Coordinates of N, CA and C in Angstrom, one line a residue:
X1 N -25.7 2.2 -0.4 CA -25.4 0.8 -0.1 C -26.6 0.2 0.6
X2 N -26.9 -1.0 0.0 CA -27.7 -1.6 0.9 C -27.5 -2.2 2.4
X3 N -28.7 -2.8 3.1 CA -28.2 -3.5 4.4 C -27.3 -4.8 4.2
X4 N -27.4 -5.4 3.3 CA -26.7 -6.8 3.3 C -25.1 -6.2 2.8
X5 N -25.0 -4.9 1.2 CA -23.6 -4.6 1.1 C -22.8 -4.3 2.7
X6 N -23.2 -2.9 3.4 CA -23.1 -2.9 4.8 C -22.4 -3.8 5.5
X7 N -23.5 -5.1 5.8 CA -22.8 -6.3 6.1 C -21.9 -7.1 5.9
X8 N -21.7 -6.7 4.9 CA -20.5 -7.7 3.5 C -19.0 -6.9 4.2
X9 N -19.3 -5.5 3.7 CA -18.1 -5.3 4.0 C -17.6 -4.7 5.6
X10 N -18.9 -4.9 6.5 CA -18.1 -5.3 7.9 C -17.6 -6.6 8.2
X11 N -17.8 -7.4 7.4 CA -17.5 -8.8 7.3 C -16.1 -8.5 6.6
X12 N -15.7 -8.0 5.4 CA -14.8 -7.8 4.7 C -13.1 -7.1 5.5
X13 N -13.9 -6.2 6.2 CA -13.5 -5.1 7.0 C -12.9 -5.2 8.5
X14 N -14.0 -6.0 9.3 CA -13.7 -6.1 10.4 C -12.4 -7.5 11.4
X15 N -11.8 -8.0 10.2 CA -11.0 -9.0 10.9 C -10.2 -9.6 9.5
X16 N -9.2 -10.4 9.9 CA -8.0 -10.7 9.2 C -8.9 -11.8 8.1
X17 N -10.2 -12.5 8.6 CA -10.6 -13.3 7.6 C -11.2 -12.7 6.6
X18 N -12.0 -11.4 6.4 CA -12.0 -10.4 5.2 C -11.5 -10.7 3.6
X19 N -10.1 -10.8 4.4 CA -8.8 -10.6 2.9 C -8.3 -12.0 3.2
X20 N -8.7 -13.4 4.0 CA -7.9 -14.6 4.0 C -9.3 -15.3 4.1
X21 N -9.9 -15.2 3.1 CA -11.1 -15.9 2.6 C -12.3 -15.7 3.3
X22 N -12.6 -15.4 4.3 CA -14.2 -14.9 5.1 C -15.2 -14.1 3.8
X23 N -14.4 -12.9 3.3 CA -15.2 -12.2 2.4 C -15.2 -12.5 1.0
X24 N -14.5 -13.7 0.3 CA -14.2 -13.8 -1.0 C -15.5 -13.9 -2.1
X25 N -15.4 -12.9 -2.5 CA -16.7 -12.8 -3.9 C -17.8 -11.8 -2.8
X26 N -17.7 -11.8 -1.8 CA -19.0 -10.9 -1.0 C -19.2 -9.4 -2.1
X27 N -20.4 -9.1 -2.5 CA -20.6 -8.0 -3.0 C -20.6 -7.2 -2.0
X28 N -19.8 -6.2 -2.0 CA -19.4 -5.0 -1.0 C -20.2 -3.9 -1.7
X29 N -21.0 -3.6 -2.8 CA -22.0 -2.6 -3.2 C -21.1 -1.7 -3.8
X30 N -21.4 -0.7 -4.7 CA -21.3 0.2 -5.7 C -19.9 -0.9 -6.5
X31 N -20.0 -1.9 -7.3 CA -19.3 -2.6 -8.2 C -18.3 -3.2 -7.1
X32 N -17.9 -3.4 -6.2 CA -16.8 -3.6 -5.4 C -17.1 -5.6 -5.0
X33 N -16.3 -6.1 -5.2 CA -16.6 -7.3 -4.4 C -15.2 -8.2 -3.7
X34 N -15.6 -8.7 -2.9 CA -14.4 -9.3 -1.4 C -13.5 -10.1 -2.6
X35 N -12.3 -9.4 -2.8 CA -11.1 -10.1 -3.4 C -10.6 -11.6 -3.1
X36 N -10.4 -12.6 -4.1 CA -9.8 -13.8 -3.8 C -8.6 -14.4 -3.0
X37 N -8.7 -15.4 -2.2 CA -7.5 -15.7 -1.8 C -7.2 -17.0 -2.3
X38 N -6.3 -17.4 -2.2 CA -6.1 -18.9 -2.2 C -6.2 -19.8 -1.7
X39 N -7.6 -19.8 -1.1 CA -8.3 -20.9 0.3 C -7.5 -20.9 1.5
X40 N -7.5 -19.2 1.6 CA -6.8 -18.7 3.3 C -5.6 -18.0 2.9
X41 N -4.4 -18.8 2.2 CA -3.2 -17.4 2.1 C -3.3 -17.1 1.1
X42 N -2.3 -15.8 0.5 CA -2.3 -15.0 -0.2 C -1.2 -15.3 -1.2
X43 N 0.2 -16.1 -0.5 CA 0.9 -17.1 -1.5 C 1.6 -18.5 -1.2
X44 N 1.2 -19.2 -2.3 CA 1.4 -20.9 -1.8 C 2.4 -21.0 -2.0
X45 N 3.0 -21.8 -1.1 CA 4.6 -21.9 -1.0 C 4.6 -23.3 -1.8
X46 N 3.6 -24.1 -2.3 CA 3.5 -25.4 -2.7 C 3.4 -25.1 -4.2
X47 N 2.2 -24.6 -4.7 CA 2.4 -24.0 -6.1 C 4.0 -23.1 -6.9
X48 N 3.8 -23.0 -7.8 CA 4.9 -22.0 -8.3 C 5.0 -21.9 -9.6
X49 N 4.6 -20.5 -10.6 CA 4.4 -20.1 -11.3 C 6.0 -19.4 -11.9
X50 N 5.9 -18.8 -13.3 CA 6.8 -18.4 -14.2 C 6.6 -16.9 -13.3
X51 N 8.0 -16.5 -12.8 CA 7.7 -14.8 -12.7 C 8.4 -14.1 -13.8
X52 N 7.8 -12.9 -13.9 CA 8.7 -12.1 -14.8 C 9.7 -11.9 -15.4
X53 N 10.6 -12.4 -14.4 CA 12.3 -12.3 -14.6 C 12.4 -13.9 -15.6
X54 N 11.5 -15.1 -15.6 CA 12.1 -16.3 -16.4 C 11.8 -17.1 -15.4
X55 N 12.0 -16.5 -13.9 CA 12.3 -18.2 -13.0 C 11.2 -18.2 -12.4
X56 N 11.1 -19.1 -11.5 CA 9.7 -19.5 -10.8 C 9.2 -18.9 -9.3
X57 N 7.8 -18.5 -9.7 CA 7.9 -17.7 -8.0 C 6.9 -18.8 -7.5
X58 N 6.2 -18.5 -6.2 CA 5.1 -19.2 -5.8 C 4.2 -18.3 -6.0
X59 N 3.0 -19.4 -6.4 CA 1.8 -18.8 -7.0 C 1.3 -17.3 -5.6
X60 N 0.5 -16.4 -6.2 CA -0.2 -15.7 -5.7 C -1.5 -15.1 -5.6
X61 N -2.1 -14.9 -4.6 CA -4.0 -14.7 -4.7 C -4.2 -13.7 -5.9
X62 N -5.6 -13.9 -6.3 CA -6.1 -13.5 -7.2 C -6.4 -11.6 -6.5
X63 N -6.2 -11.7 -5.0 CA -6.6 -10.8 -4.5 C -5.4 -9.5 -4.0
X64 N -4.4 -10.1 -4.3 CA -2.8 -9.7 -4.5 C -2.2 -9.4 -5.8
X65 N -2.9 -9.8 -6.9 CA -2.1 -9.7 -8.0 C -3.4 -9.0 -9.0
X66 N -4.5 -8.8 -8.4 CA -5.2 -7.7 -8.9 C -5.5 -6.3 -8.2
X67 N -5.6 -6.6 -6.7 CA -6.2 -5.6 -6.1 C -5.0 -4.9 -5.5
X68 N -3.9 -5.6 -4.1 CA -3.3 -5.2 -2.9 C -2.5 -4.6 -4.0
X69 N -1.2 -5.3 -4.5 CA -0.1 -5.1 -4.8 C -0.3 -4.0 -6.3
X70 N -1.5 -4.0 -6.9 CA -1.6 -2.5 -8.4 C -1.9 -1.4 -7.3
X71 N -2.6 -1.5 -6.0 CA -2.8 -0.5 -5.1 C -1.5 0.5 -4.7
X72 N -0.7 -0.8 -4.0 CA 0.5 -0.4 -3.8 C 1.6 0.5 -4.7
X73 N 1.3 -0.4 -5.7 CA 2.7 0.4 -6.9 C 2.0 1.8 -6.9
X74 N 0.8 1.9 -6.7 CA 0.1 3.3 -7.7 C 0.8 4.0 -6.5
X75 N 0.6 3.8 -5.2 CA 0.9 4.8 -3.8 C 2.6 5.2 -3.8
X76 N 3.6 3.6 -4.4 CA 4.7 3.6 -4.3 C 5.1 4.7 -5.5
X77 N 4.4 4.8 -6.7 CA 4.9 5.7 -7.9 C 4.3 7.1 -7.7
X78 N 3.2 7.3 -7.0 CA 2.8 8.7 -6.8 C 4.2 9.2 -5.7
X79 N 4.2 8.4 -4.7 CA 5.2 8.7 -3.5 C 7.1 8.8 -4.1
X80 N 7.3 8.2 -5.1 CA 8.2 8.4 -5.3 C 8.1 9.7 -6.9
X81 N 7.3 9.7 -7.6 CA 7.6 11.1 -8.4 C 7.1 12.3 -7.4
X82 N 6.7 12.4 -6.5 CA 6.8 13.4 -5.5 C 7.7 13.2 -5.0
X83 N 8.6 12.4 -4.4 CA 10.1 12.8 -3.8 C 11.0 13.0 -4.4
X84 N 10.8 12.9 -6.3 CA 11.6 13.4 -7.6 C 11.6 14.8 -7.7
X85 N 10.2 15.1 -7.7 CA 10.2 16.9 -7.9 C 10.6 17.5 -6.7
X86 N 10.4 16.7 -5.5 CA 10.7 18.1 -4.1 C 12.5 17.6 -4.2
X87 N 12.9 16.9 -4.3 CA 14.3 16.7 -4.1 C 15.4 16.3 -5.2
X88 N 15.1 16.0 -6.4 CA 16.1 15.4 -7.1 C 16.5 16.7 -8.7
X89 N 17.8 17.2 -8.8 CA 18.0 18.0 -9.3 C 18.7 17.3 -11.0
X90 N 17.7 18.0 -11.9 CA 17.6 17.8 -13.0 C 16.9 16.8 -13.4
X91 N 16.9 15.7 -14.3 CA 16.5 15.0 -15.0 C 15.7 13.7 -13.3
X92 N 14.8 12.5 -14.0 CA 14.1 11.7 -13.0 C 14.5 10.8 -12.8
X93 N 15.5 10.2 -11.8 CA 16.2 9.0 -11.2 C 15.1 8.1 -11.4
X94 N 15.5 6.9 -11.6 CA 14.7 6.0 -11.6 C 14.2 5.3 -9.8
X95 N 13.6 4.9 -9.7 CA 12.6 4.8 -8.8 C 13.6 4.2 -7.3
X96 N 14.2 2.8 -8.1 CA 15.1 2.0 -7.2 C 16.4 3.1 -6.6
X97 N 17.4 3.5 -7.6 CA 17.7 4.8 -7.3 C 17.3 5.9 -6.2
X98 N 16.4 6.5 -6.6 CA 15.9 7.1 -5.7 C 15.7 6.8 -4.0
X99 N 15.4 5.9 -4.1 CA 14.6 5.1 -2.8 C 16.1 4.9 -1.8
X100 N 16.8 4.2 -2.5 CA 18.1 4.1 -2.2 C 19.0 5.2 -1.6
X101 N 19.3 6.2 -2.3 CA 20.0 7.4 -2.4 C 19.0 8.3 -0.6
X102 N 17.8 8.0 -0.8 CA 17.2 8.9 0.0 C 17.0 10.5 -0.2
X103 N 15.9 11.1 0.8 CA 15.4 12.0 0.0 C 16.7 13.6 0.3
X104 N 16.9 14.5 -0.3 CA 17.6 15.7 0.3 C 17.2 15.9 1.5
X105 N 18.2 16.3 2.5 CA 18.4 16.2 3.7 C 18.6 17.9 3.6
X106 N 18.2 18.5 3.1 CA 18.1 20.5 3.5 C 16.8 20.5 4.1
X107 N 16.9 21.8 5.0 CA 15.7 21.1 6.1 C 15.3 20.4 6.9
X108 N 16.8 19.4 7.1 CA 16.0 18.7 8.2 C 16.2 18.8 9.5
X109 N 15.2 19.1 10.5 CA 15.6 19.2 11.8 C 16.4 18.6 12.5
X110 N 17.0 19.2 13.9 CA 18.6 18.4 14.1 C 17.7 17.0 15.1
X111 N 18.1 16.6 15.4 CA 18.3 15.2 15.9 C 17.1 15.7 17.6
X112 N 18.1 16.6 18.0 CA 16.7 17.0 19.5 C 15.7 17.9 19.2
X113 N 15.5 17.7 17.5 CA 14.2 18.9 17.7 C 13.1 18.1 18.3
X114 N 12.3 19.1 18.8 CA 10.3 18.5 19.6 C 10.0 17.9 18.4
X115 N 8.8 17.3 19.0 CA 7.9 16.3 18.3 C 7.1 17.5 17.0
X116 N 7.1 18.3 18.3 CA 6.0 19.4 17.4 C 6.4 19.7 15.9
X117 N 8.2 19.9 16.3 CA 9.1 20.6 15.0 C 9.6 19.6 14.0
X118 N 9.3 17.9 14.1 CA 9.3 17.2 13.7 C 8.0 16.6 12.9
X119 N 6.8 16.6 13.4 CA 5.8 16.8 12.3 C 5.1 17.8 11.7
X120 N 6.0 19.2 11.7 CA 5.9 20.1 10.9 C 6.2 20.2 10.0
X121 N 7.8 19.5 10.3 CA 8.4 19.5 9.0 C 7.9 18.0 8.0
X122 N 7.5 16.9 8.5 CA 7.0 15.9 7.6 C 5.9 16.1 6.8
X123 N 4.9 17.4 7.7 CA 4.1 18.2 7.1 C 4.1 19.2 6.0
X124 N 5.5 19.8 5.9 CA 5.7 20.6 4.5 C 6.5 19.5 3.8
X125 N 6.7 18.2 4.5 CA 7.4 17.6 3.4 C 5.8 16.9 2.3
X126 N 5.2 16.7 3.0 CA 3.7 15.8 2.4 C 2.8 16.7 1.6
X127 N 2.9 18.0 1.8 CA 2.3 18.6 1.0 C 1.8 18.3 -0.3
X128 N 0.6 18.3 -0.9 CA 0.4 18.2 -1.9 C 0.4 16.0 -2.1
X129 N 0.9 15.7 -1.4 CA 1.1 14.2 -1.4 C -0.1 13.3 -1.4
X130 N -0.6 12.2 -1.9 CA -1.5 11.2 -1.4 C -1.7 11.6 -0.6
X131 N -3.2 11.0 -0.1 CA -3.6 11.1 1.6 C -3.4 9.6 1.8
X132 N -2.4 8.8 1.2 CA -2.9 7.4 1.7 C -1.1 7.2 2.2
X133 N -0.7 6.5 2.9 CA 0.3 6.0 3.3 C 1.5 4.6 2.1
X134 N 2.3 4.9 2.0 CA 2.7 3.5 1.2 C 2.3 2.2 1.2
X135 N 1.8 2.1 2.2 CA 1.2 0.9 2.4 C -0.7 0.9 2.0
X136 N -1.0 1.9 1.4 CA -2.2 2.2 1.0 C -3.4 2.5 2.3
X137 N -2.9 2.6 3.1 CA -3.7 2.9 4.4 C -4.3 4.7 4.1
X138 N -5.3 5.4 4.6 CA -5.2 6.7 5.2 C -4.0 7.1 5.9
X139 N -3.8 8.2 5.5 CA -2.7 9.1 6.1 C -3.1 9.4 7.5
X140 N -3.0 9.3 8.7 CA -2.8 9.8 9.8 C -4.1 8.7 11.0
X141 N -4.5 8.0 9.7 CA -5.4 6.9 10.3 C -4.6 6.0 11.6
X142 N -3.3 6.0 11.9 CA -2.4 4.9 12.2 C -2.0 5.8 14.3

């Protein structure tokens, strides 16, 4: 990375204006560049576009409907076909389902176990799991 990418994405990086227009188009270096907003938010409550379903949503940044929200589903579909194989017997509940119902409760410590015995067990539950959080963060960064 060069000194100016560097700077791009401490600019990108270091404060809420980053992702609410401060960094928008900044080349952040190796192909990456500061995602769009919609001149500050993310969705215009004044705009409103066709959603999926037929009816009308309000519009959304260019930086939300390419970047945050494809990030998200990827974290939300890795995190949910891992809590298919560690917990759901036979065939693959669909996702909504799943989430709903919650994960098998065998194993789980009683209510006054320690902290210690409580991120042990979150620990053999994550095994093998993303390192990133559902919210796409690093795992343990928080």
């Amino acid at each position: 990375l060069s000194p100016v990418e560097l700077a791009n994405r401490a600019t990108f990086a270091n404060a809420c204006m980053g992702c609410h227009e401060g960094a928008t188009g900044l080349d952040l270096g190796n192909g990456l560049f500061g995602p769009s907003s919609l001149g500050f938010v993310h969705v215009d409550e004044f705009a409103q576009e066709p959603c999926s379903g037929g009816g009308p949503c309000f519009a959304i940044s260019p930086a939300l409907d390419q970047v945050f929200l494809p990030a998200r589903l990827n974290v939300l579909e890795s995190f949910v076909a891992f809590a298919c194989e560690a917990s759901c017997e036979g065939g693959s509940p669909d996702a909504l389902g799943l989430l709903l119902a919650g994960p098998a409760t065998a194993g789980v410590p009683s209510r006054d176990a320690g902290v210690e015995q409580l991120l042990a067990w979150e620990r053999s539950l994550l095994a093998g799991v993303s390192d990133v959080t559902l919210g796409g963060r690093p795992r343990g960064a928080h």
